[in-house]
Amino acid sequence: MWKWTKIIGNVNQRIFKANYSESKAKTIKACIVGSGPAGFYSAQYILKHLPNSHVDIIEKLPVPFGLVRFGVAPDHPEVKNVINTFTKTAEHPNFRFIGNVSVGTDITLQELRNCYDIVLLAYGANIDAKLNIPGEDKRNVLSAREFVGWYNGQPNLDKLNPDLSGESAVLLGQGNVAVDVARILLSTIDDLRKTDITEHALEALSKSRVKKVYLVGRRGPLQAAFTIKELREMLKLPNVDTNWRSSDFVNVKEQVESLPRPRKRITELMIKSLEENKSNEGNKNFLPIFYRSPLQINGESNVESVDLTITKVVDNKAIPTEDVENIPAQLVCRSIGYKSVCIDDAINFDDKRGMIKNTNGRVLQKDANTPDIGLYVAGWLGTGPTGVILTTMNNAFAVSQTIIDDVHSGAIKCDSTKPGLDPKKYNVVTWSDWEKIDKREIENGKKSNKPREKRLSIEEMMKIVKS
Amino acid sequence: MIRLINSRVVTNLAKQFVNNTSLQSRRKGLDIRTLCTSLPKLQKEEVEVTFVRASGERIKAKGKVGDTLLDVVVNNNIDLDGFGACEGTLTCSTCHLIFSKPDFDKLPEKPSDEELDMLDLAYDLTDTSRLGCQITLSKDLNGLEVKVPATVNDARS
Ligand SMILES: Cc1cc2nc3c(=O)[nH]c(=O)nc-3n(C[C@H](O)[C@H](O)[C@H](O)COP(=O)(O)OP(=O)(O)OC[C@H]3O[C@@H](n4cnc5c(N)ncnc54)[C@H](O)[C@@H]3O)c2cc1C
Ligand code: FES
């Protein structure tokens, strides 16, 4: 019996909700620019907590998910499980995916704002920060973003052709992205074969002669940027020995006890590995080195070595000394962070930091320090390019809550009848079009026992859509 | 309403209630809470768990021996935004839960290095934190109470 009362209770609740929202406001039209985690988590939150909302995600590429598809390493398929949640959101009746439309190129921000009550910018950070040192333009000096895009099938990067015939690779930067690159360079080819890594990358890596991968950081072990999970994975990599410099760890052990738990655990793991100092005949080497800052890159046309300034750390900052160390390298990859671009002149963009000026996700007006109500920013574009999907999710939820607060307070006027974007005006890829691409990629992967074989160019993707 | 559907849990459910229409209804988006409450007689070894939100709100839920706390959240359709993003594969820490000291000590399995690694990234980490997807219910845990950290509030600070 009580089962039925529960059902009735639920129905009542729904009706109540519907009445409540109708009396409060008409349909609210929200548009999110970018379909990465920030875009999808925001869509999820807004659709759930603003029952009278309609949410469109506009995405530049014909395929969704941003860095979950083009950033997250192919050997980390579990991380990509978030796609299942995003797909649930996409199936919501009040949601539309409008792919293959680039904001700033195909449509201006103002045009978009004319169509929607709320515009949330979540187009991420898709260029890389430069070192600005001599020799950075030599052949085989790449950015991690390019290298990652190459193995992950980012359109236009399949022709990158990194030269993997040298023995030594130097990665400048010690974040998780650099560790991803190191792991891909050092993994056995059979382990990579089972992933959705691109065929051209697999082919090139199977012939790779890279044996030593340096991971260079400007500061010390206590400031290491990689996280413990990523480090532990490196320490367990088959046929790879991780070797540290004991000189980098002077006085480190003494400080371990006073560190907060996460820092303590990762430092202990580094010390344990240092003390093991494995060296197995024939193994490749993963070589994290600290207190070194890139000074210049040497070589004729191809890179041959890297000069590193020796640093010391004072108050958590790296201070250069007069001393320099030279490390031979035939491949150099800089991995010192991503940056966002300004896609439309109307945006209040902080060129220096490469992100949009905002407080709590409310975009600030160009000439005043007050929020431009109705315009918001979430994800890497608003926080800067740091943090994992969890961080991005929390930010997306928080910004979405801000939006909802602004709707409830009446700051956002939702009494208009904004039309939403008319997809007919563009060569749009819809969610069911993406499902066609998805299906085809998975089918093509089956031939080689891979979870999927990604399409590499926008033309190829569009061909499937049109088929 | 957006629901996180855990594919693994869906398969588990499928195995258990092959002849029950509830699964189908669930796929169509009916309220699973209602459907679940119609099934308790089938489930012998039930364990009651209370989730306490940061706001103090208490949510009572039932699971079976062998379920993880993530399963309990998903099967009871407990409304926790973003909970269980990686679907129990130890790669997200969105299933972070805080235990009382006695309950924490009573948990039969100590956290693995991998669980601790993920916990190190969690917001509001405490000495009695665990990841919900790694805690399997036993009879002993009946009446368990766990705190759900407030993620949204954290992100704002
Ligand atoms: C190499 C790499 C590996 C990573 N690995 C992990 C990991 O293992 N685990 C983890 O938790 N986190 C990982 N991260 C972090 C994670 O990817 C980010 O936290 C998250 O993707 C940021 O989300 P976002 O939505 O802000 O940006 P993005 O994911 O970059 O999404 C932005 C979207 O906007 C689109 N866009 C760009 N310009 C326009 C335009 N003009 N118009 C319309 N759309 C546009 C882009 O195509 C893209 O789809 C990794 C990051 C990188 C770079
Ligand atoms: S659900 Fe991701 S770690 Fe538990």
XYZ file of C-alpha atoms and ligand atoms in Angstrom:
681
model
C 0.000 0.000 0.000
C 2.622 2.493 1.062
C 4.210 1.926 -2.282
C 1.278 3.667 -3.905
C 1.247 6.560 -1.554
C 4.845 7.034 -2.466
C 4.071 7.142 -6.150
C 1.254 9.594 -5.583
C 3.538 11.620 -3.393
C 6.025 11.813 -6.185
C 3.481 12.800 -8.770
C 2.211 15.527 -6.494
C 5.698 16.757 -6.021
C 6.185 16.952 -9.763
C 2.978 18.851 -10.334
C 3.888 21.191 -7.560
C 7.271 21.782 -9.111
C 5.745 22.484 -12.509
C 3.251 25.002 -11.097
C 5.867 26.648 -9.045
C 8.202 27.180 -11.957
C 5.483 28.318 -14.349
C 4.351 30.978 -11.980
C 7.900 32.029 -11.388
C 9.144 32.345 -14.943
C 8.686 31.281 -18.505
C 11.075 28.954 -20.203
C 14.662 29.959 -19.621
C 16.966 29.575 -22.606
C 20.573 28.902 -21.703
C 23.463 28.373 -24.030
C 26.782 26.826 -23.090
C 29.793 27.323 -25.353
C 32.005 24.213 -25.280
C 31.193 20.560 -24.610
C 34.015 19.573 -22.249
C 33.441 18.630 -18.603
C 32.677 22.246 -17.656
C 29.991 22.465 -20.344
C 28.383 19.120 -19.625
C 28.453 19.350 -15.830
C 26.930 22.831 -16.036
C 24.204 21.590 -18.384
C 23.453 18.737 -15.985
C 23.194 21.057 -12.995
C 21.117 23.741 -14.700
C 18.649 21.272 -16.228
C 18.190 19.636 -12.871
C 17.888 22.667 -10.651
C 16.032 24.971 -13.072
C 13.208 22.724 -14.235
C 11.933 25.300 -16.726
C 15.265 25.632 -18.496
C 16.309 24.624 -21.988
C 20.017 24.149 -22.466
C 21.958 24.126 -25.741
C 25.641 23.271 -25.903
C 27.434 24.809 -28.875
C 30.644 23.007 -29.798
C 33.241 23.986 -32.365
C 34.045 20.410 -33.353
C 31.649 17.786 -34.724
C 32.476 15.626 -31.669
C 31.773 16.335 -27.983
C 33.633 16.023 -24.647
C 36.630 18.336 -25.152
C 39.736 17.192 -23.303
C 38.058 14.003 -22.128
C 38.398 12.890 -25.739
C 41.500 14.837 -26.799
C 43.443 15.193 -23.536
C 42.885 12.250 -21.179
C 45.433 9.563 -21.992
C 44.302 6.573 -24.049
C 45.537 4.164 -21.376
C 43.218 5.792 -18.816
C 39.841 4.632 -20.153
C 38.255 4.688 -16.657
C 38.665 8.452 -16.484
C 36.502 8.659 -19.584
C 33.570 6.991 -17.800
C 32.281 10.513 -17.175
C 31.134 10.336 -20.798
C 28.291 8.052 -19.653
C 26.990 10.762 -17.350
C 27.380 13.390 -20.074
C 25.451 11.160 -22.472
C 22.593 10.929 -19.932
C 22.493 14.712 -19.880
C 22.439 14.824 -23.661
C 19.364 12.603 -23.673
C 17.391 15.094 -21.576
C 14.410 16.343 -23.614
C 15.323 19.994 -22.948
C 18.898 19.590 -24.166
C 20.376 20.146 -27.619
C 23.917 19.530 -28.851
C 24.840 21.947 -31.606
C 28.157 20.696 -32.917
C 30.366 22.034 -35.686
C 29.563 25.663 -34.847
C 32.450 27.821 -33.714
C 31.542 30.805 -31.574
C 33.537 33.860 -32.612
C 33.805 32.565 -36.185
C 30.405 31.248 -37.240
C 28.443 33.360 -34.779
C 29.347 36.332 -32.600
C 28.836 36.465 -28.874
C 26.313 39.297 -29.288
C 24.257 37.252 -31.743
C 24.298 34.423 -29.256
C 23.182 36.679 -26.426
C 20.293 37.901 -28.561
C 19.115 34.295 -28.797
C 19.504 33.264 -25.136
C 18.721 34.537 -21.633
C 21.947 33.046 -20.317
C 25.264 32.444 -22.060
C 27.889 30.373 -20.240
C 31.343 30.315 -21.802
C 33.152 27.006 -21.221
C 35.394 26.702 -24.245
C 38.453 25.657 -22.280
C 42.095 26.424 -22.847
C 43.354 25.168 -26.143
C 46.684 26.790 -26.890
C 49.933 26.168 -25.076
C 52.095 28.459 -23.039
C 55.567 29.068 -24.514
C 58.902 29.054 -22.727
C 60.222 32.010 -24.742
C 63.804 30.766 -24.742
C 66.293 30.567 -27.627
C 66.036 27.449 -29.776
C 62.386 26.773 -28.984
C 61.567 26.680 -32.706
C 64.023 23.886 -33.569
C 62.755 20.734 -35.201
C 61.463 18.154 -32.705
C 60.805 20.712 -30.000
C 57.099 20.147 -29.476
C 54.457 21.225 -27.047
C 52.835 18.562 -24.907
C 49.507 19.780 -26.264
C 50.578 18.872 -29.801
C 52.050 15.548 -28.766
C 48.928 14.633 -26.780
C 46.701 15.763 -29.657
C 48.784 13.608 -31.999
C 48.283 10.405 -30.030
C 44.666 11.278 -29.181
C 43.472 12.110 -32.688
C 42.919 15.852 -32.392
C 42.035 17.123 -35.875
C 45.032 18.485 -37.817
C 47.671 16.987 -35.545
C 48.017 13.612 -37.265
C 50.789 15.086 -39.429
C 52.905 16.145 -36.446
C 55.406 13.353 -37.127
C 57.520 13.545 -33.990
C 60.964 12.052 -34.571
C 61.353 9.237 -32.041
C 64.657 7.892 -33.387
C 66.815 9.431 -30.642
C 67.544 7.868 -27.277
C 66.861 10.791 -25.000
C 63.695 12.843 -24.570
C 63.451 15.842 -22.258
C 60.059 16.922 -20.964
C 60.054 20.436 -19.571
C 57.468 20.623 -16.809
C 56.346 18.100 -14.222
C 52.566 18.253 -14.254
C 50.356 15.258 -14.927
C 50.279 16.111 -18.632
C 54.063 15.735 -18.783
C 53.762 12.440 -16.908
C 51.147 11.276 -19.445
C 53.615 12.025 -22.253
C 56.398 10.194 -20.401
C 54.195 7.173 -19.831
C 53.114 6.996 -23.463
C 56.764 7.248 -24.554
C 57.842 4.491 -22.134
C 54.898 2.063 -22.217
C 55.208 -1.241 -23.997
C 53.591 -1.189 -27.383
C 51.385 -4.154 -26.505
C 49.859 -2.211 -23.648
C 49.137 0.740 -25.919
C 47.681 -1.446 -28.630
C 44.658 -2.195 -26.429
C 43.745 1.477 -26.104
C 42.076 3.960 -28.440
C 45.422 5.574 -29.272
C 45.582 6.652 -32.915
C 47.008 4.223 -35.469
C 49.690 6.646 -36.646
C 50.921 7.123 -33.072
C 50.972 3.385 -32.475
C 52.956 2.878 -35.663
C 55.503 5.571 -34.739
C 55.800 4.433 -31.110
C 56.375 0.833 -32.185
C 59.536 2.028 -33.936
C 60.532 4.452 -31.192
C 64.102 4.279 -29.898
C 63.466 6.560 -26.943
C 65.080 4.991 -23.871
C 65.442 7.812 -21.404
C 62.743 10.282 -20.524
C 63.705 13.222 -18.312
C 61.001 15.075 -16.416
C 62.378 18.481 -15.553
C 61.015 20.688 -12.788
C 62.111 24.141 -11.704
C 61.508 23.521 -8.058
C 62.198 20.702 -5.603
C 60.569 17.389 -4.690
C 58.426 19.123 -2.063
C 56.842 21.239 -4.814
C 56.473 18.448 -7.383
C 53.441 19.103 -9.565
C 52.511 15.543 -10.543
C 50.046 13.700 -8.336
C 50.711 10.502 -6.466
C 48.469 8.293 -8.563
C 50.345 9.238 -11.719
C 53.697 8.698 -9.996
C 52.731 5.287 -8.650
C 51.697 4.279 -12.147
C 55.130 5.247 -13.491
C 56.828 3.262 -10.730
C 54.841 0.186 -11.763
C 55.417 0.527 -15.500
C 56.822 -2.730 -16.917
C 60.401 -2.610 -18.215
C 60.966 0.878 -16.860
C 63.223 1.919 -13.975
C 62.576 5.231 -12.272
C 65.754 6.909 -11.100
C 66.025 10.044 -9.004
C 69.044 12.153 -8.133
C 69.911 11.795 -4.484
C 71.299 15.338 -4.543
C 67.743 16.580 -5.176
C 66.597 14.995 -1.910
C 69.043 16.532 0.549
C 67.115 17.435 3.744
C 63.844 16.202 2.283
C 63.475 13.174 4.547
C 63.785 15.370 7.616
C 60.772 17.412 6.560
C 58.408 14.584 5.706
C 56.753 14.280 9.118
C 55.664 17.908 9.179
C 53.958 17.823 5.764
C 50.188 17.685 5.230
C 48.960 14.202 4.380
C 48.846 14.333 0.554
C 52.283 15.964 0.280
C 53.648 13.604 2.890
C 52.478 10.487 1.094
C 53.839 11.514 -2.299
C 57.179 12.542 -0.795
C 57.458 9.227 1.020
C 56.778 7.422 -2.231
C 59.534 9.362 -4.008
C 61.998 8.613 -1.194
C 61.097 4.932 -1.240
C 61.705 4.788 -4.973
C 64.946 6.750 -4.615
C 66.191 4.268 -2.043
C 65.316 1.308 -4.257
C 67.210 2.936 -7.123
C 66.353 0.150 -9.539
C 68.606 -0.604 -12.443
C 67.669 -3.573 -14.514
C 69.644 -4.496 -17.602
C 67.787 -3.437 -20.738
C 65.107 -1.413 -19.015
C 64.155 2.075 -20.106
C 64.533 4.946 -17.661
C 62.176 7.521 -16.262
C 64.324 10.311 -14.838
C 62.618 13.066 -12.843
C 65.049 15.903 -12.096
C 64.449 18.912 -9.885
C 65.878 22.423 -9.486
C 66.384 22.980 -13.217
C 64.898 25.741 -15.345
C 65.068 25.698 -19.175
C 67.620 28.207 -20.487
C 68.116 27.344 -24.150
C 67.709 24.579 -26.674
C 70.738 23.686 -28.777
C 71.253 21.981 -32.117
C 71.734 22.567 -35.833
C 68.219 22.254 -37.178
C 67.184 19.282 -35.045
C 67.406 19.611 -31.300
C 70.566 18.076 -29.803
C 70.608 19.189 -26.188
C 68.997 21.423 -23.607
C 70.722 23.881 -21.280
C 69.127 24.079 -17.869
C 69.780 26.758 -15.274
C 70.327 25.280 -11.845
C 67.941 26.813 -9.337
C 67.420 26.899 -5.615
C 64.097 27.231 -3.906
C 63.460 30.172 -1.579
C 59.968 30.679 -0.148
C 58.574 28.119 -2.571
C 59.962 30.050 -5.557
C 62.695 28.876 -7.943
C 65.629 31.302 -7.931
C 68.176 30.902 -10.747
C 71.870 30.477 -9.932
C 74.849 31.074 -12.232
C 75.271 27.358 -12.904
C 74.052 25.516 -15.973
C 73.638 21.831 -16.765
C 73.506 20.457 -20.299
C 71.436 17.390 -21.098
C 71.541 15.663 -24.492
C 68.100 15.356 -26.073
C 66.786 14.466 -29.501
C 63.193 15.206 -28.558
C 62.019 18.059 -26.361
C 58.489 18.542 -25.187
C 57.453 21.611 -23.247
C 54.623 21.051 -20.851
C 54.252 24.231 -18.876
C 50.545 24.707 -19.188
C 47.676 25.631 -21.431
C 46.138 29.002 -22.202
C 42.759 30.158 -23.373
C 42.200 32.402 -26.350
C 39.834 35.323 -26.698
C 37.295 34.203 -29.308
C 35.302 37.458 -29.496
C 36.265 41.093 -28.963
C 33.245 41.607 -26.737
C 34.800 39.379 -24.050
C 36.656 40.895 -21.108
C 39.794 38.835 -21.527
C 42.889 38.808 -19.348
C 45.642 38.383 -21.941
C 48.352 37.965 -19.379
C 46.737 35.065 -17.560
C 45.016 33.691 -20.654
C 41.544 33.527 -19.096
C 38.285 35.470 -18.815
C 37.958 38.060 -16.056
C 35.248 36.976 -13.639
C 34.118 36.740 -10.050
C 32.505 33.446 -9.036
C 31.875 32.758 -12.717
C 30.108 36.072 -13.420
C 31.976 37.631 -16.347
C 33.005 41.200 -15.576
C 32.083 44.026 -17.926
C 34.837 45.352 -20.130
C 35.240 48.826 -18.715
C 33.690 48.367 -15.292
C 34.400 45.903 -12.547
C 30.755 44.895 -12.284
C 29.280 41.653 -13.590
C 27.782 41.570 -17.058
C 24.571 39.870 -15.921
C 23.606 36.933 -18.103
C 27.176 36.122 -19.141
C 29.137 33.493 -17.229
C 32.310 31.448 -17.466
C 33.148 27.966 -16.154
C 35.964 25.430 -16.374
C 39.521 26.082 -17.418
C 38.487 29.255 -19.216
C 37.455 30.831 -15.935
C 39.752 29.178 -13.407
C 42.898 28.934 -15.473
C 44.113 25.640 -16.889
C 44.674 23.691 -13.692
C 42.906 20.878 -11.969
C 41.419 17.545 -12.834
C 37.905 16.760 -13.990
C 36.766 16.742 -10.352
C 37.968 20.326 -9.918
C 36.273 21.348 -13.150
C 33.073 19.621 -12.057
C 32.991 21.463 -8.739
C 33.601 24.752 -10.500
C 30.868 24.026 -13.053
C 28.372 23.211 -10.278
C 29.313 26.351 -8.358
C 28.994 28.631 -11.401
C 25.683 26.999 -12.321
C 24.437 27.642 -8.793
C 25.433 31.297 -9.254
C 23.371 31.389 -12.450
C 20.401 29.870 -10.653
C 20.787 32.402 -7.837
C 20.733 35.196 -10.421
C 17.577 33.765 -11.971
C 15.841 33.467 -8.606
C 16.875 36.941 -7.505
C 15.412 38.347 -10.706
C 18.764 39.717 -11.851
C 18.380 37.712 -15.049
C 15.141 38.731 -16.679
C 13.576 35.598 -18.019
C 10.300 37.124 -19.136
C 11.557 37.432 -22.678
C 10.889 34.866 -25.344
C 14.389 34.395 -26.632
C 14.308 32.008 -29.569
C 17.485 29.971 -29.060
C 19.830 29.345 -31.946
C 18.251 28.290 -35.221
C 20.364 25.287 -36.183
C 19.144 25.377 -39.772
C 21.383 28.341 -40.423
C 24.487 26.237 -39.859
C 25.965 22.952 -40.930
C 25.119 21.534 -37.523
C 26.103 18.183 -36.051
C 23.307 17.049 -33.730
C 23.537 14.544 -30.902
C 22.211 11.746 -33.094
C 24.803 12.685 -35.731
C 27.493 12.316 -33.073
C 26.028 8.929 -32.155
C 26.578 7.897 -35.771
C 30.225 8.940 -35.606
C 30.577 7.236 -32.230
C 29.111 4.002 -33.547
C 31.347 4.011 -36.599
C 34.465 4.674 -34.527
C 33.643 1.814 -32.181
C 32.960 -0.518 -35.129
C 36.247 0.424 -36.758
C 38.058 -0.195 -33.492
C 36.760 -3.752 -33.298
C 38.864 -4.758 -36.307
C 42.012 -4.209 -34.299
C 40.608 -5.004 -30.839
C 40.641 -1.383 -29.808
C 37.799 0.327 -27.940
C 37.539 2.743 -30.865
C 39.411 4.029 -33.879
C 38.996 7.789 -33.861
C 38.244 9.708 -37.022
C 41.108 12.097 -37.577
C 39.708 14.963 -39.566
C 36.599 17.077 -39.523
C 35.958 16.147 -43.169
C 35.947 12.438 -42.311
C 33.588 13.082 -39.404
C 31.238 15.097 -41.598
C 31.281 12.352 -44.209
C 29.836 9.936 -41.646
C 27.229 12.493 -40.611
C 26.130 12.948 -44.211
C 26.164 9.211 -45.015
C 16.003 15.020 -13.584
C 19.391 13.796 -14.617
C 20.442 10.516 -13.191
C 23.762 8.966 -13.075
C 23.196 5.468 -14.262
C 25.981 3.181 -13.290
C 26.210 0.623 -16.044
C 27.694 -1.944 -13.712
C 24.838 -1.503 -11.302
C 22.326 -1.713 -14.083
C 23.779 -5.062 -15.098
C 23.687 -6.253 -11.508
C 20.090 -5.279 -11.284
C 19.414 -6.960 -14.582
C 20.828 -10.187 -13.262
C 18.769 -10.050 -10.134
C 15.407 -9.106 -11.450
C 15.378 -10.604 -14.873
C 11.665 -11.119 -14.756
C 10.850 -7.873 -13.127
C 9.666 -5.002 -15.196
C 11.303 -2.518 -12.889
C 14.444 -2.404 -14.945
C 12.551 -1.509 -18.027
C 10.639 1.128 -16.196
C 13.869 2.465 -14.883
C 15.267 2.803 -18.358
C 12.244 4.813 -19.273
C 13.112 7.157 -16.466
C 10.497 6.304 -13.865
C 11.345 7.015 -10.300
C 13.570 4.191 -9.196
C 13.050 5.010 -5.548
C 9.469 3.935 -5.847
C 10.400 0.805 -7.717
C 13.069 -0.214 -5.270
C 10.777 0.027 -2.303
C 8.532 -2.551 -3.905
C 11.272 -5.141 -3.762
C 12.523 -5.432 -0.210
C 11.095 -8.882 0.367
C 13.361 -10.268 -2.304
C 16.410 -8.936 -0.578
C 17.310 -10.943 2.458
C 20.388 -9.361 3.890
C 19.537 -5.730 3.956
C 21.761 -3.095 5.409
C 20.507 0.340 6.294
C 22.748 3.302 5.635
C 22.125 6.971 6.386
C 23.802 9.627 4.286
C 24.084 13.008 5.992
C 24.497 16.020 3.750
C 26.554 19.027 4.749
C 23.237 20.833 5.291
C 22.376 18.274 7.957
C 19.699 16.604 5.849
C 19.584 12.872 6.507
C 18.847 10.416 3.735
C 18.086 6.855 4.745
C 18.801 4.157 2.191
C 18.957 0.406 1.992
C 21.562 -1.782 0.415
C 22.388 -5.452 0.366
C 25.380 -7.244 1.793
C 28.008 -7.110 -0.936
C 26.893 -3.765 -2.353
C 29.334 -0.896 -2.266
C 28.237 2.452 -0.888
C 28.355 3.723 -4.472
C 25.867 0.998 -5.425
C 23.621 2.148 -2.590
C 23.680 5.731 -3.829
C 22.953 4.705 -7.409
C 20.364 2.020 -6.658
C 18.456 4.313 -4.314
C 18.792 7.176 -6.752
C 20.111 9.381 -3.999
C 20.379 12.880 -5.291
C 24.058 13.780 -4.896
C 25.369 15.890 -7.769
C 28.402 14.377 -9.440
C 28.736 11.436 -7.031
C 30.529 8.437 -8.544
C 31.743 10.122 -11.730
C 34.228 7.362 -12.642
C 31.714 4.620 -11.820
C 33.770 2.998 -9.134
C 37.064 2.680 -11.005
C 39.119 4.612 -8.443
C 39.905 7.527 -10.694
C 37.756 10.412 -9.473
C 37.218 10.709 -5.665
C 33.714 12.135 -6.156
C 32.449 9.285 -3.941
C 34.297 10.670 -0.909
C 32.463 9.962 2.362
C 33.344 10.751 5.945
C 32.870 8.139 8.683
C 32.690 8.400 12.437
C 35.856 7.183 14.092
C 34.293 3.975 15.493
C 32.721 3.098 12.132
C 35.943 3.915 10.320
C 37.876 1.553 12.594
C 35.242 -1.139 12.154
C 35.509 -1.232 8.361
C 36.808 -4.686 7.484
C 39.125 -3.628 4.686
C 41.748 -0.980 5.145
C 42.185 1.444 2.235
C 44.599 0.381 -0.491
C 47.432 2.677 -1.588
C 45.442 3.444 -4.720
C 42.402 4.489 -2.698
C 44.547 6.705 -0.472
C 46.113 8.237 -3.600
C 42.696 9.268 -4.881
C 41.563 10.437 -1.435
C 44.547 12.768 -1.355
C 42.821 14.737 -4.127
C 39.457 14.900 -2.367
C 38.028 18.109 -0.942
C 37.539 18.232 2.814
C 39.807 15.242 3.411
C 39.658 13.970 7.003
C 41.401 11.188 8.927
C 38.235 9.120 8.685
C 37.578 9.646 4.968
C 37.041 6.778 2.559
C 35.889 6.396 -1.020
C 32.341 5.069 -1.155
C 33.011 2.870 -4.169
C 35.585 0.923 -2.157
C 33.398 0.166 0.873
C 31.493 -3.081 0.657
C 28.517 -3.523 2.956
C 28.573 -6.286 5.512
C 25.862 -7.123 8.068
C 27.966 -5.453 10.739
C 27.537 -2.140 9.041
C 23.764 -2.056 9.448
C 22.764 1.401 10.706
C 25.914 3.007 9.334
C 25.942 6.785 9.108
C 28.225 8.636 6.702
C 28.755 12.304 5.987
C 28.773 13.617 2.435
C 31.214 16.501 2.059
C 29.882 19.719 0.524
C 31.579 19.961 -2.833
C 29.759 22.935 -4.281
C 30.488 25.084 -1.276
C 34.149 24.184 -1.424
C 34.538 25.156 -5.022
C 33.263 28.624 -4.188
C 35.738 29.370 -1.507
C 46.598 16.234 -21.660
C 45.586 16.297 -20.563
C 45.277 15.150 -19.825
C 44.355 15.203 -18.789
N 44.087 14.063 -18.086
C 43.205 14.105 -17.065
C 42.930 12.921 -16.313
O 43.473 11.837 -16.563
N 42.034 13.009 -15.300
C 41.413 14.178 -14.986
O 40.596 14.208 -14.064
N 41.656 15.313 -15.679
C 42.546 15.297 -16.700
N 42.815 16.449 -17.392
C 42.115 17.688 -17.001
C 40.738 17.809 -17.652
O 40.839 17.469 -18.996
C 40.208 19.236 -17.475
O 40.001 19.461 -16.090
C 38.877 19.493 -18.179
O 38.831 18.907 -19.450
C 38.597 20.986 -18.342
O 37.302 21.111 -18.875
P 36.761 22.336 -19.729
O 35.367 21.982 -20.057
O 37.037 23.594 -19.005
O 37.642 22.411 -21.065
P 37.749 21.423 -22.325
O 37.691 20.017 -21.896
O 38.951 21.861 -23.067
O 36.456 21.730 -23.222
C 36.315 22.891 -24.010
C 35.463 22.615 -25.239
O 35.170 23.846 -25.907
C 35.296 23.678 -27.306
N 35.561 24.983 -27.955
C 36.746 25.645 -28.041
N 36.600 26.799 -28.720
C 35.302 26.886 -29.067
C 34.536 27.845 -29.792
N 35.105 28.949 -30.290
N 33.223 27.616 -29.987
C 32.631 26.492 -29.489
N 33.316 25.555 -28.793
C 34.631 25.740 -28.579
C 36.435 22.698 -27.438
O 36.441 22.050 -28.696
C 36.137 21.735 -26.283
O 35.278 20.707 -26.672
C 43.731 16.426 -18.450
C 44.035 17.577 -19.179
C 44.948 17.522 -20.224
C 45.280 18.766 -20.978
S 33.486 6.540 -7.967
Fe 35.312 7.407 -8.723
S 36.701 6.958 -7.120
Fe 34.852 6.132 -6.377
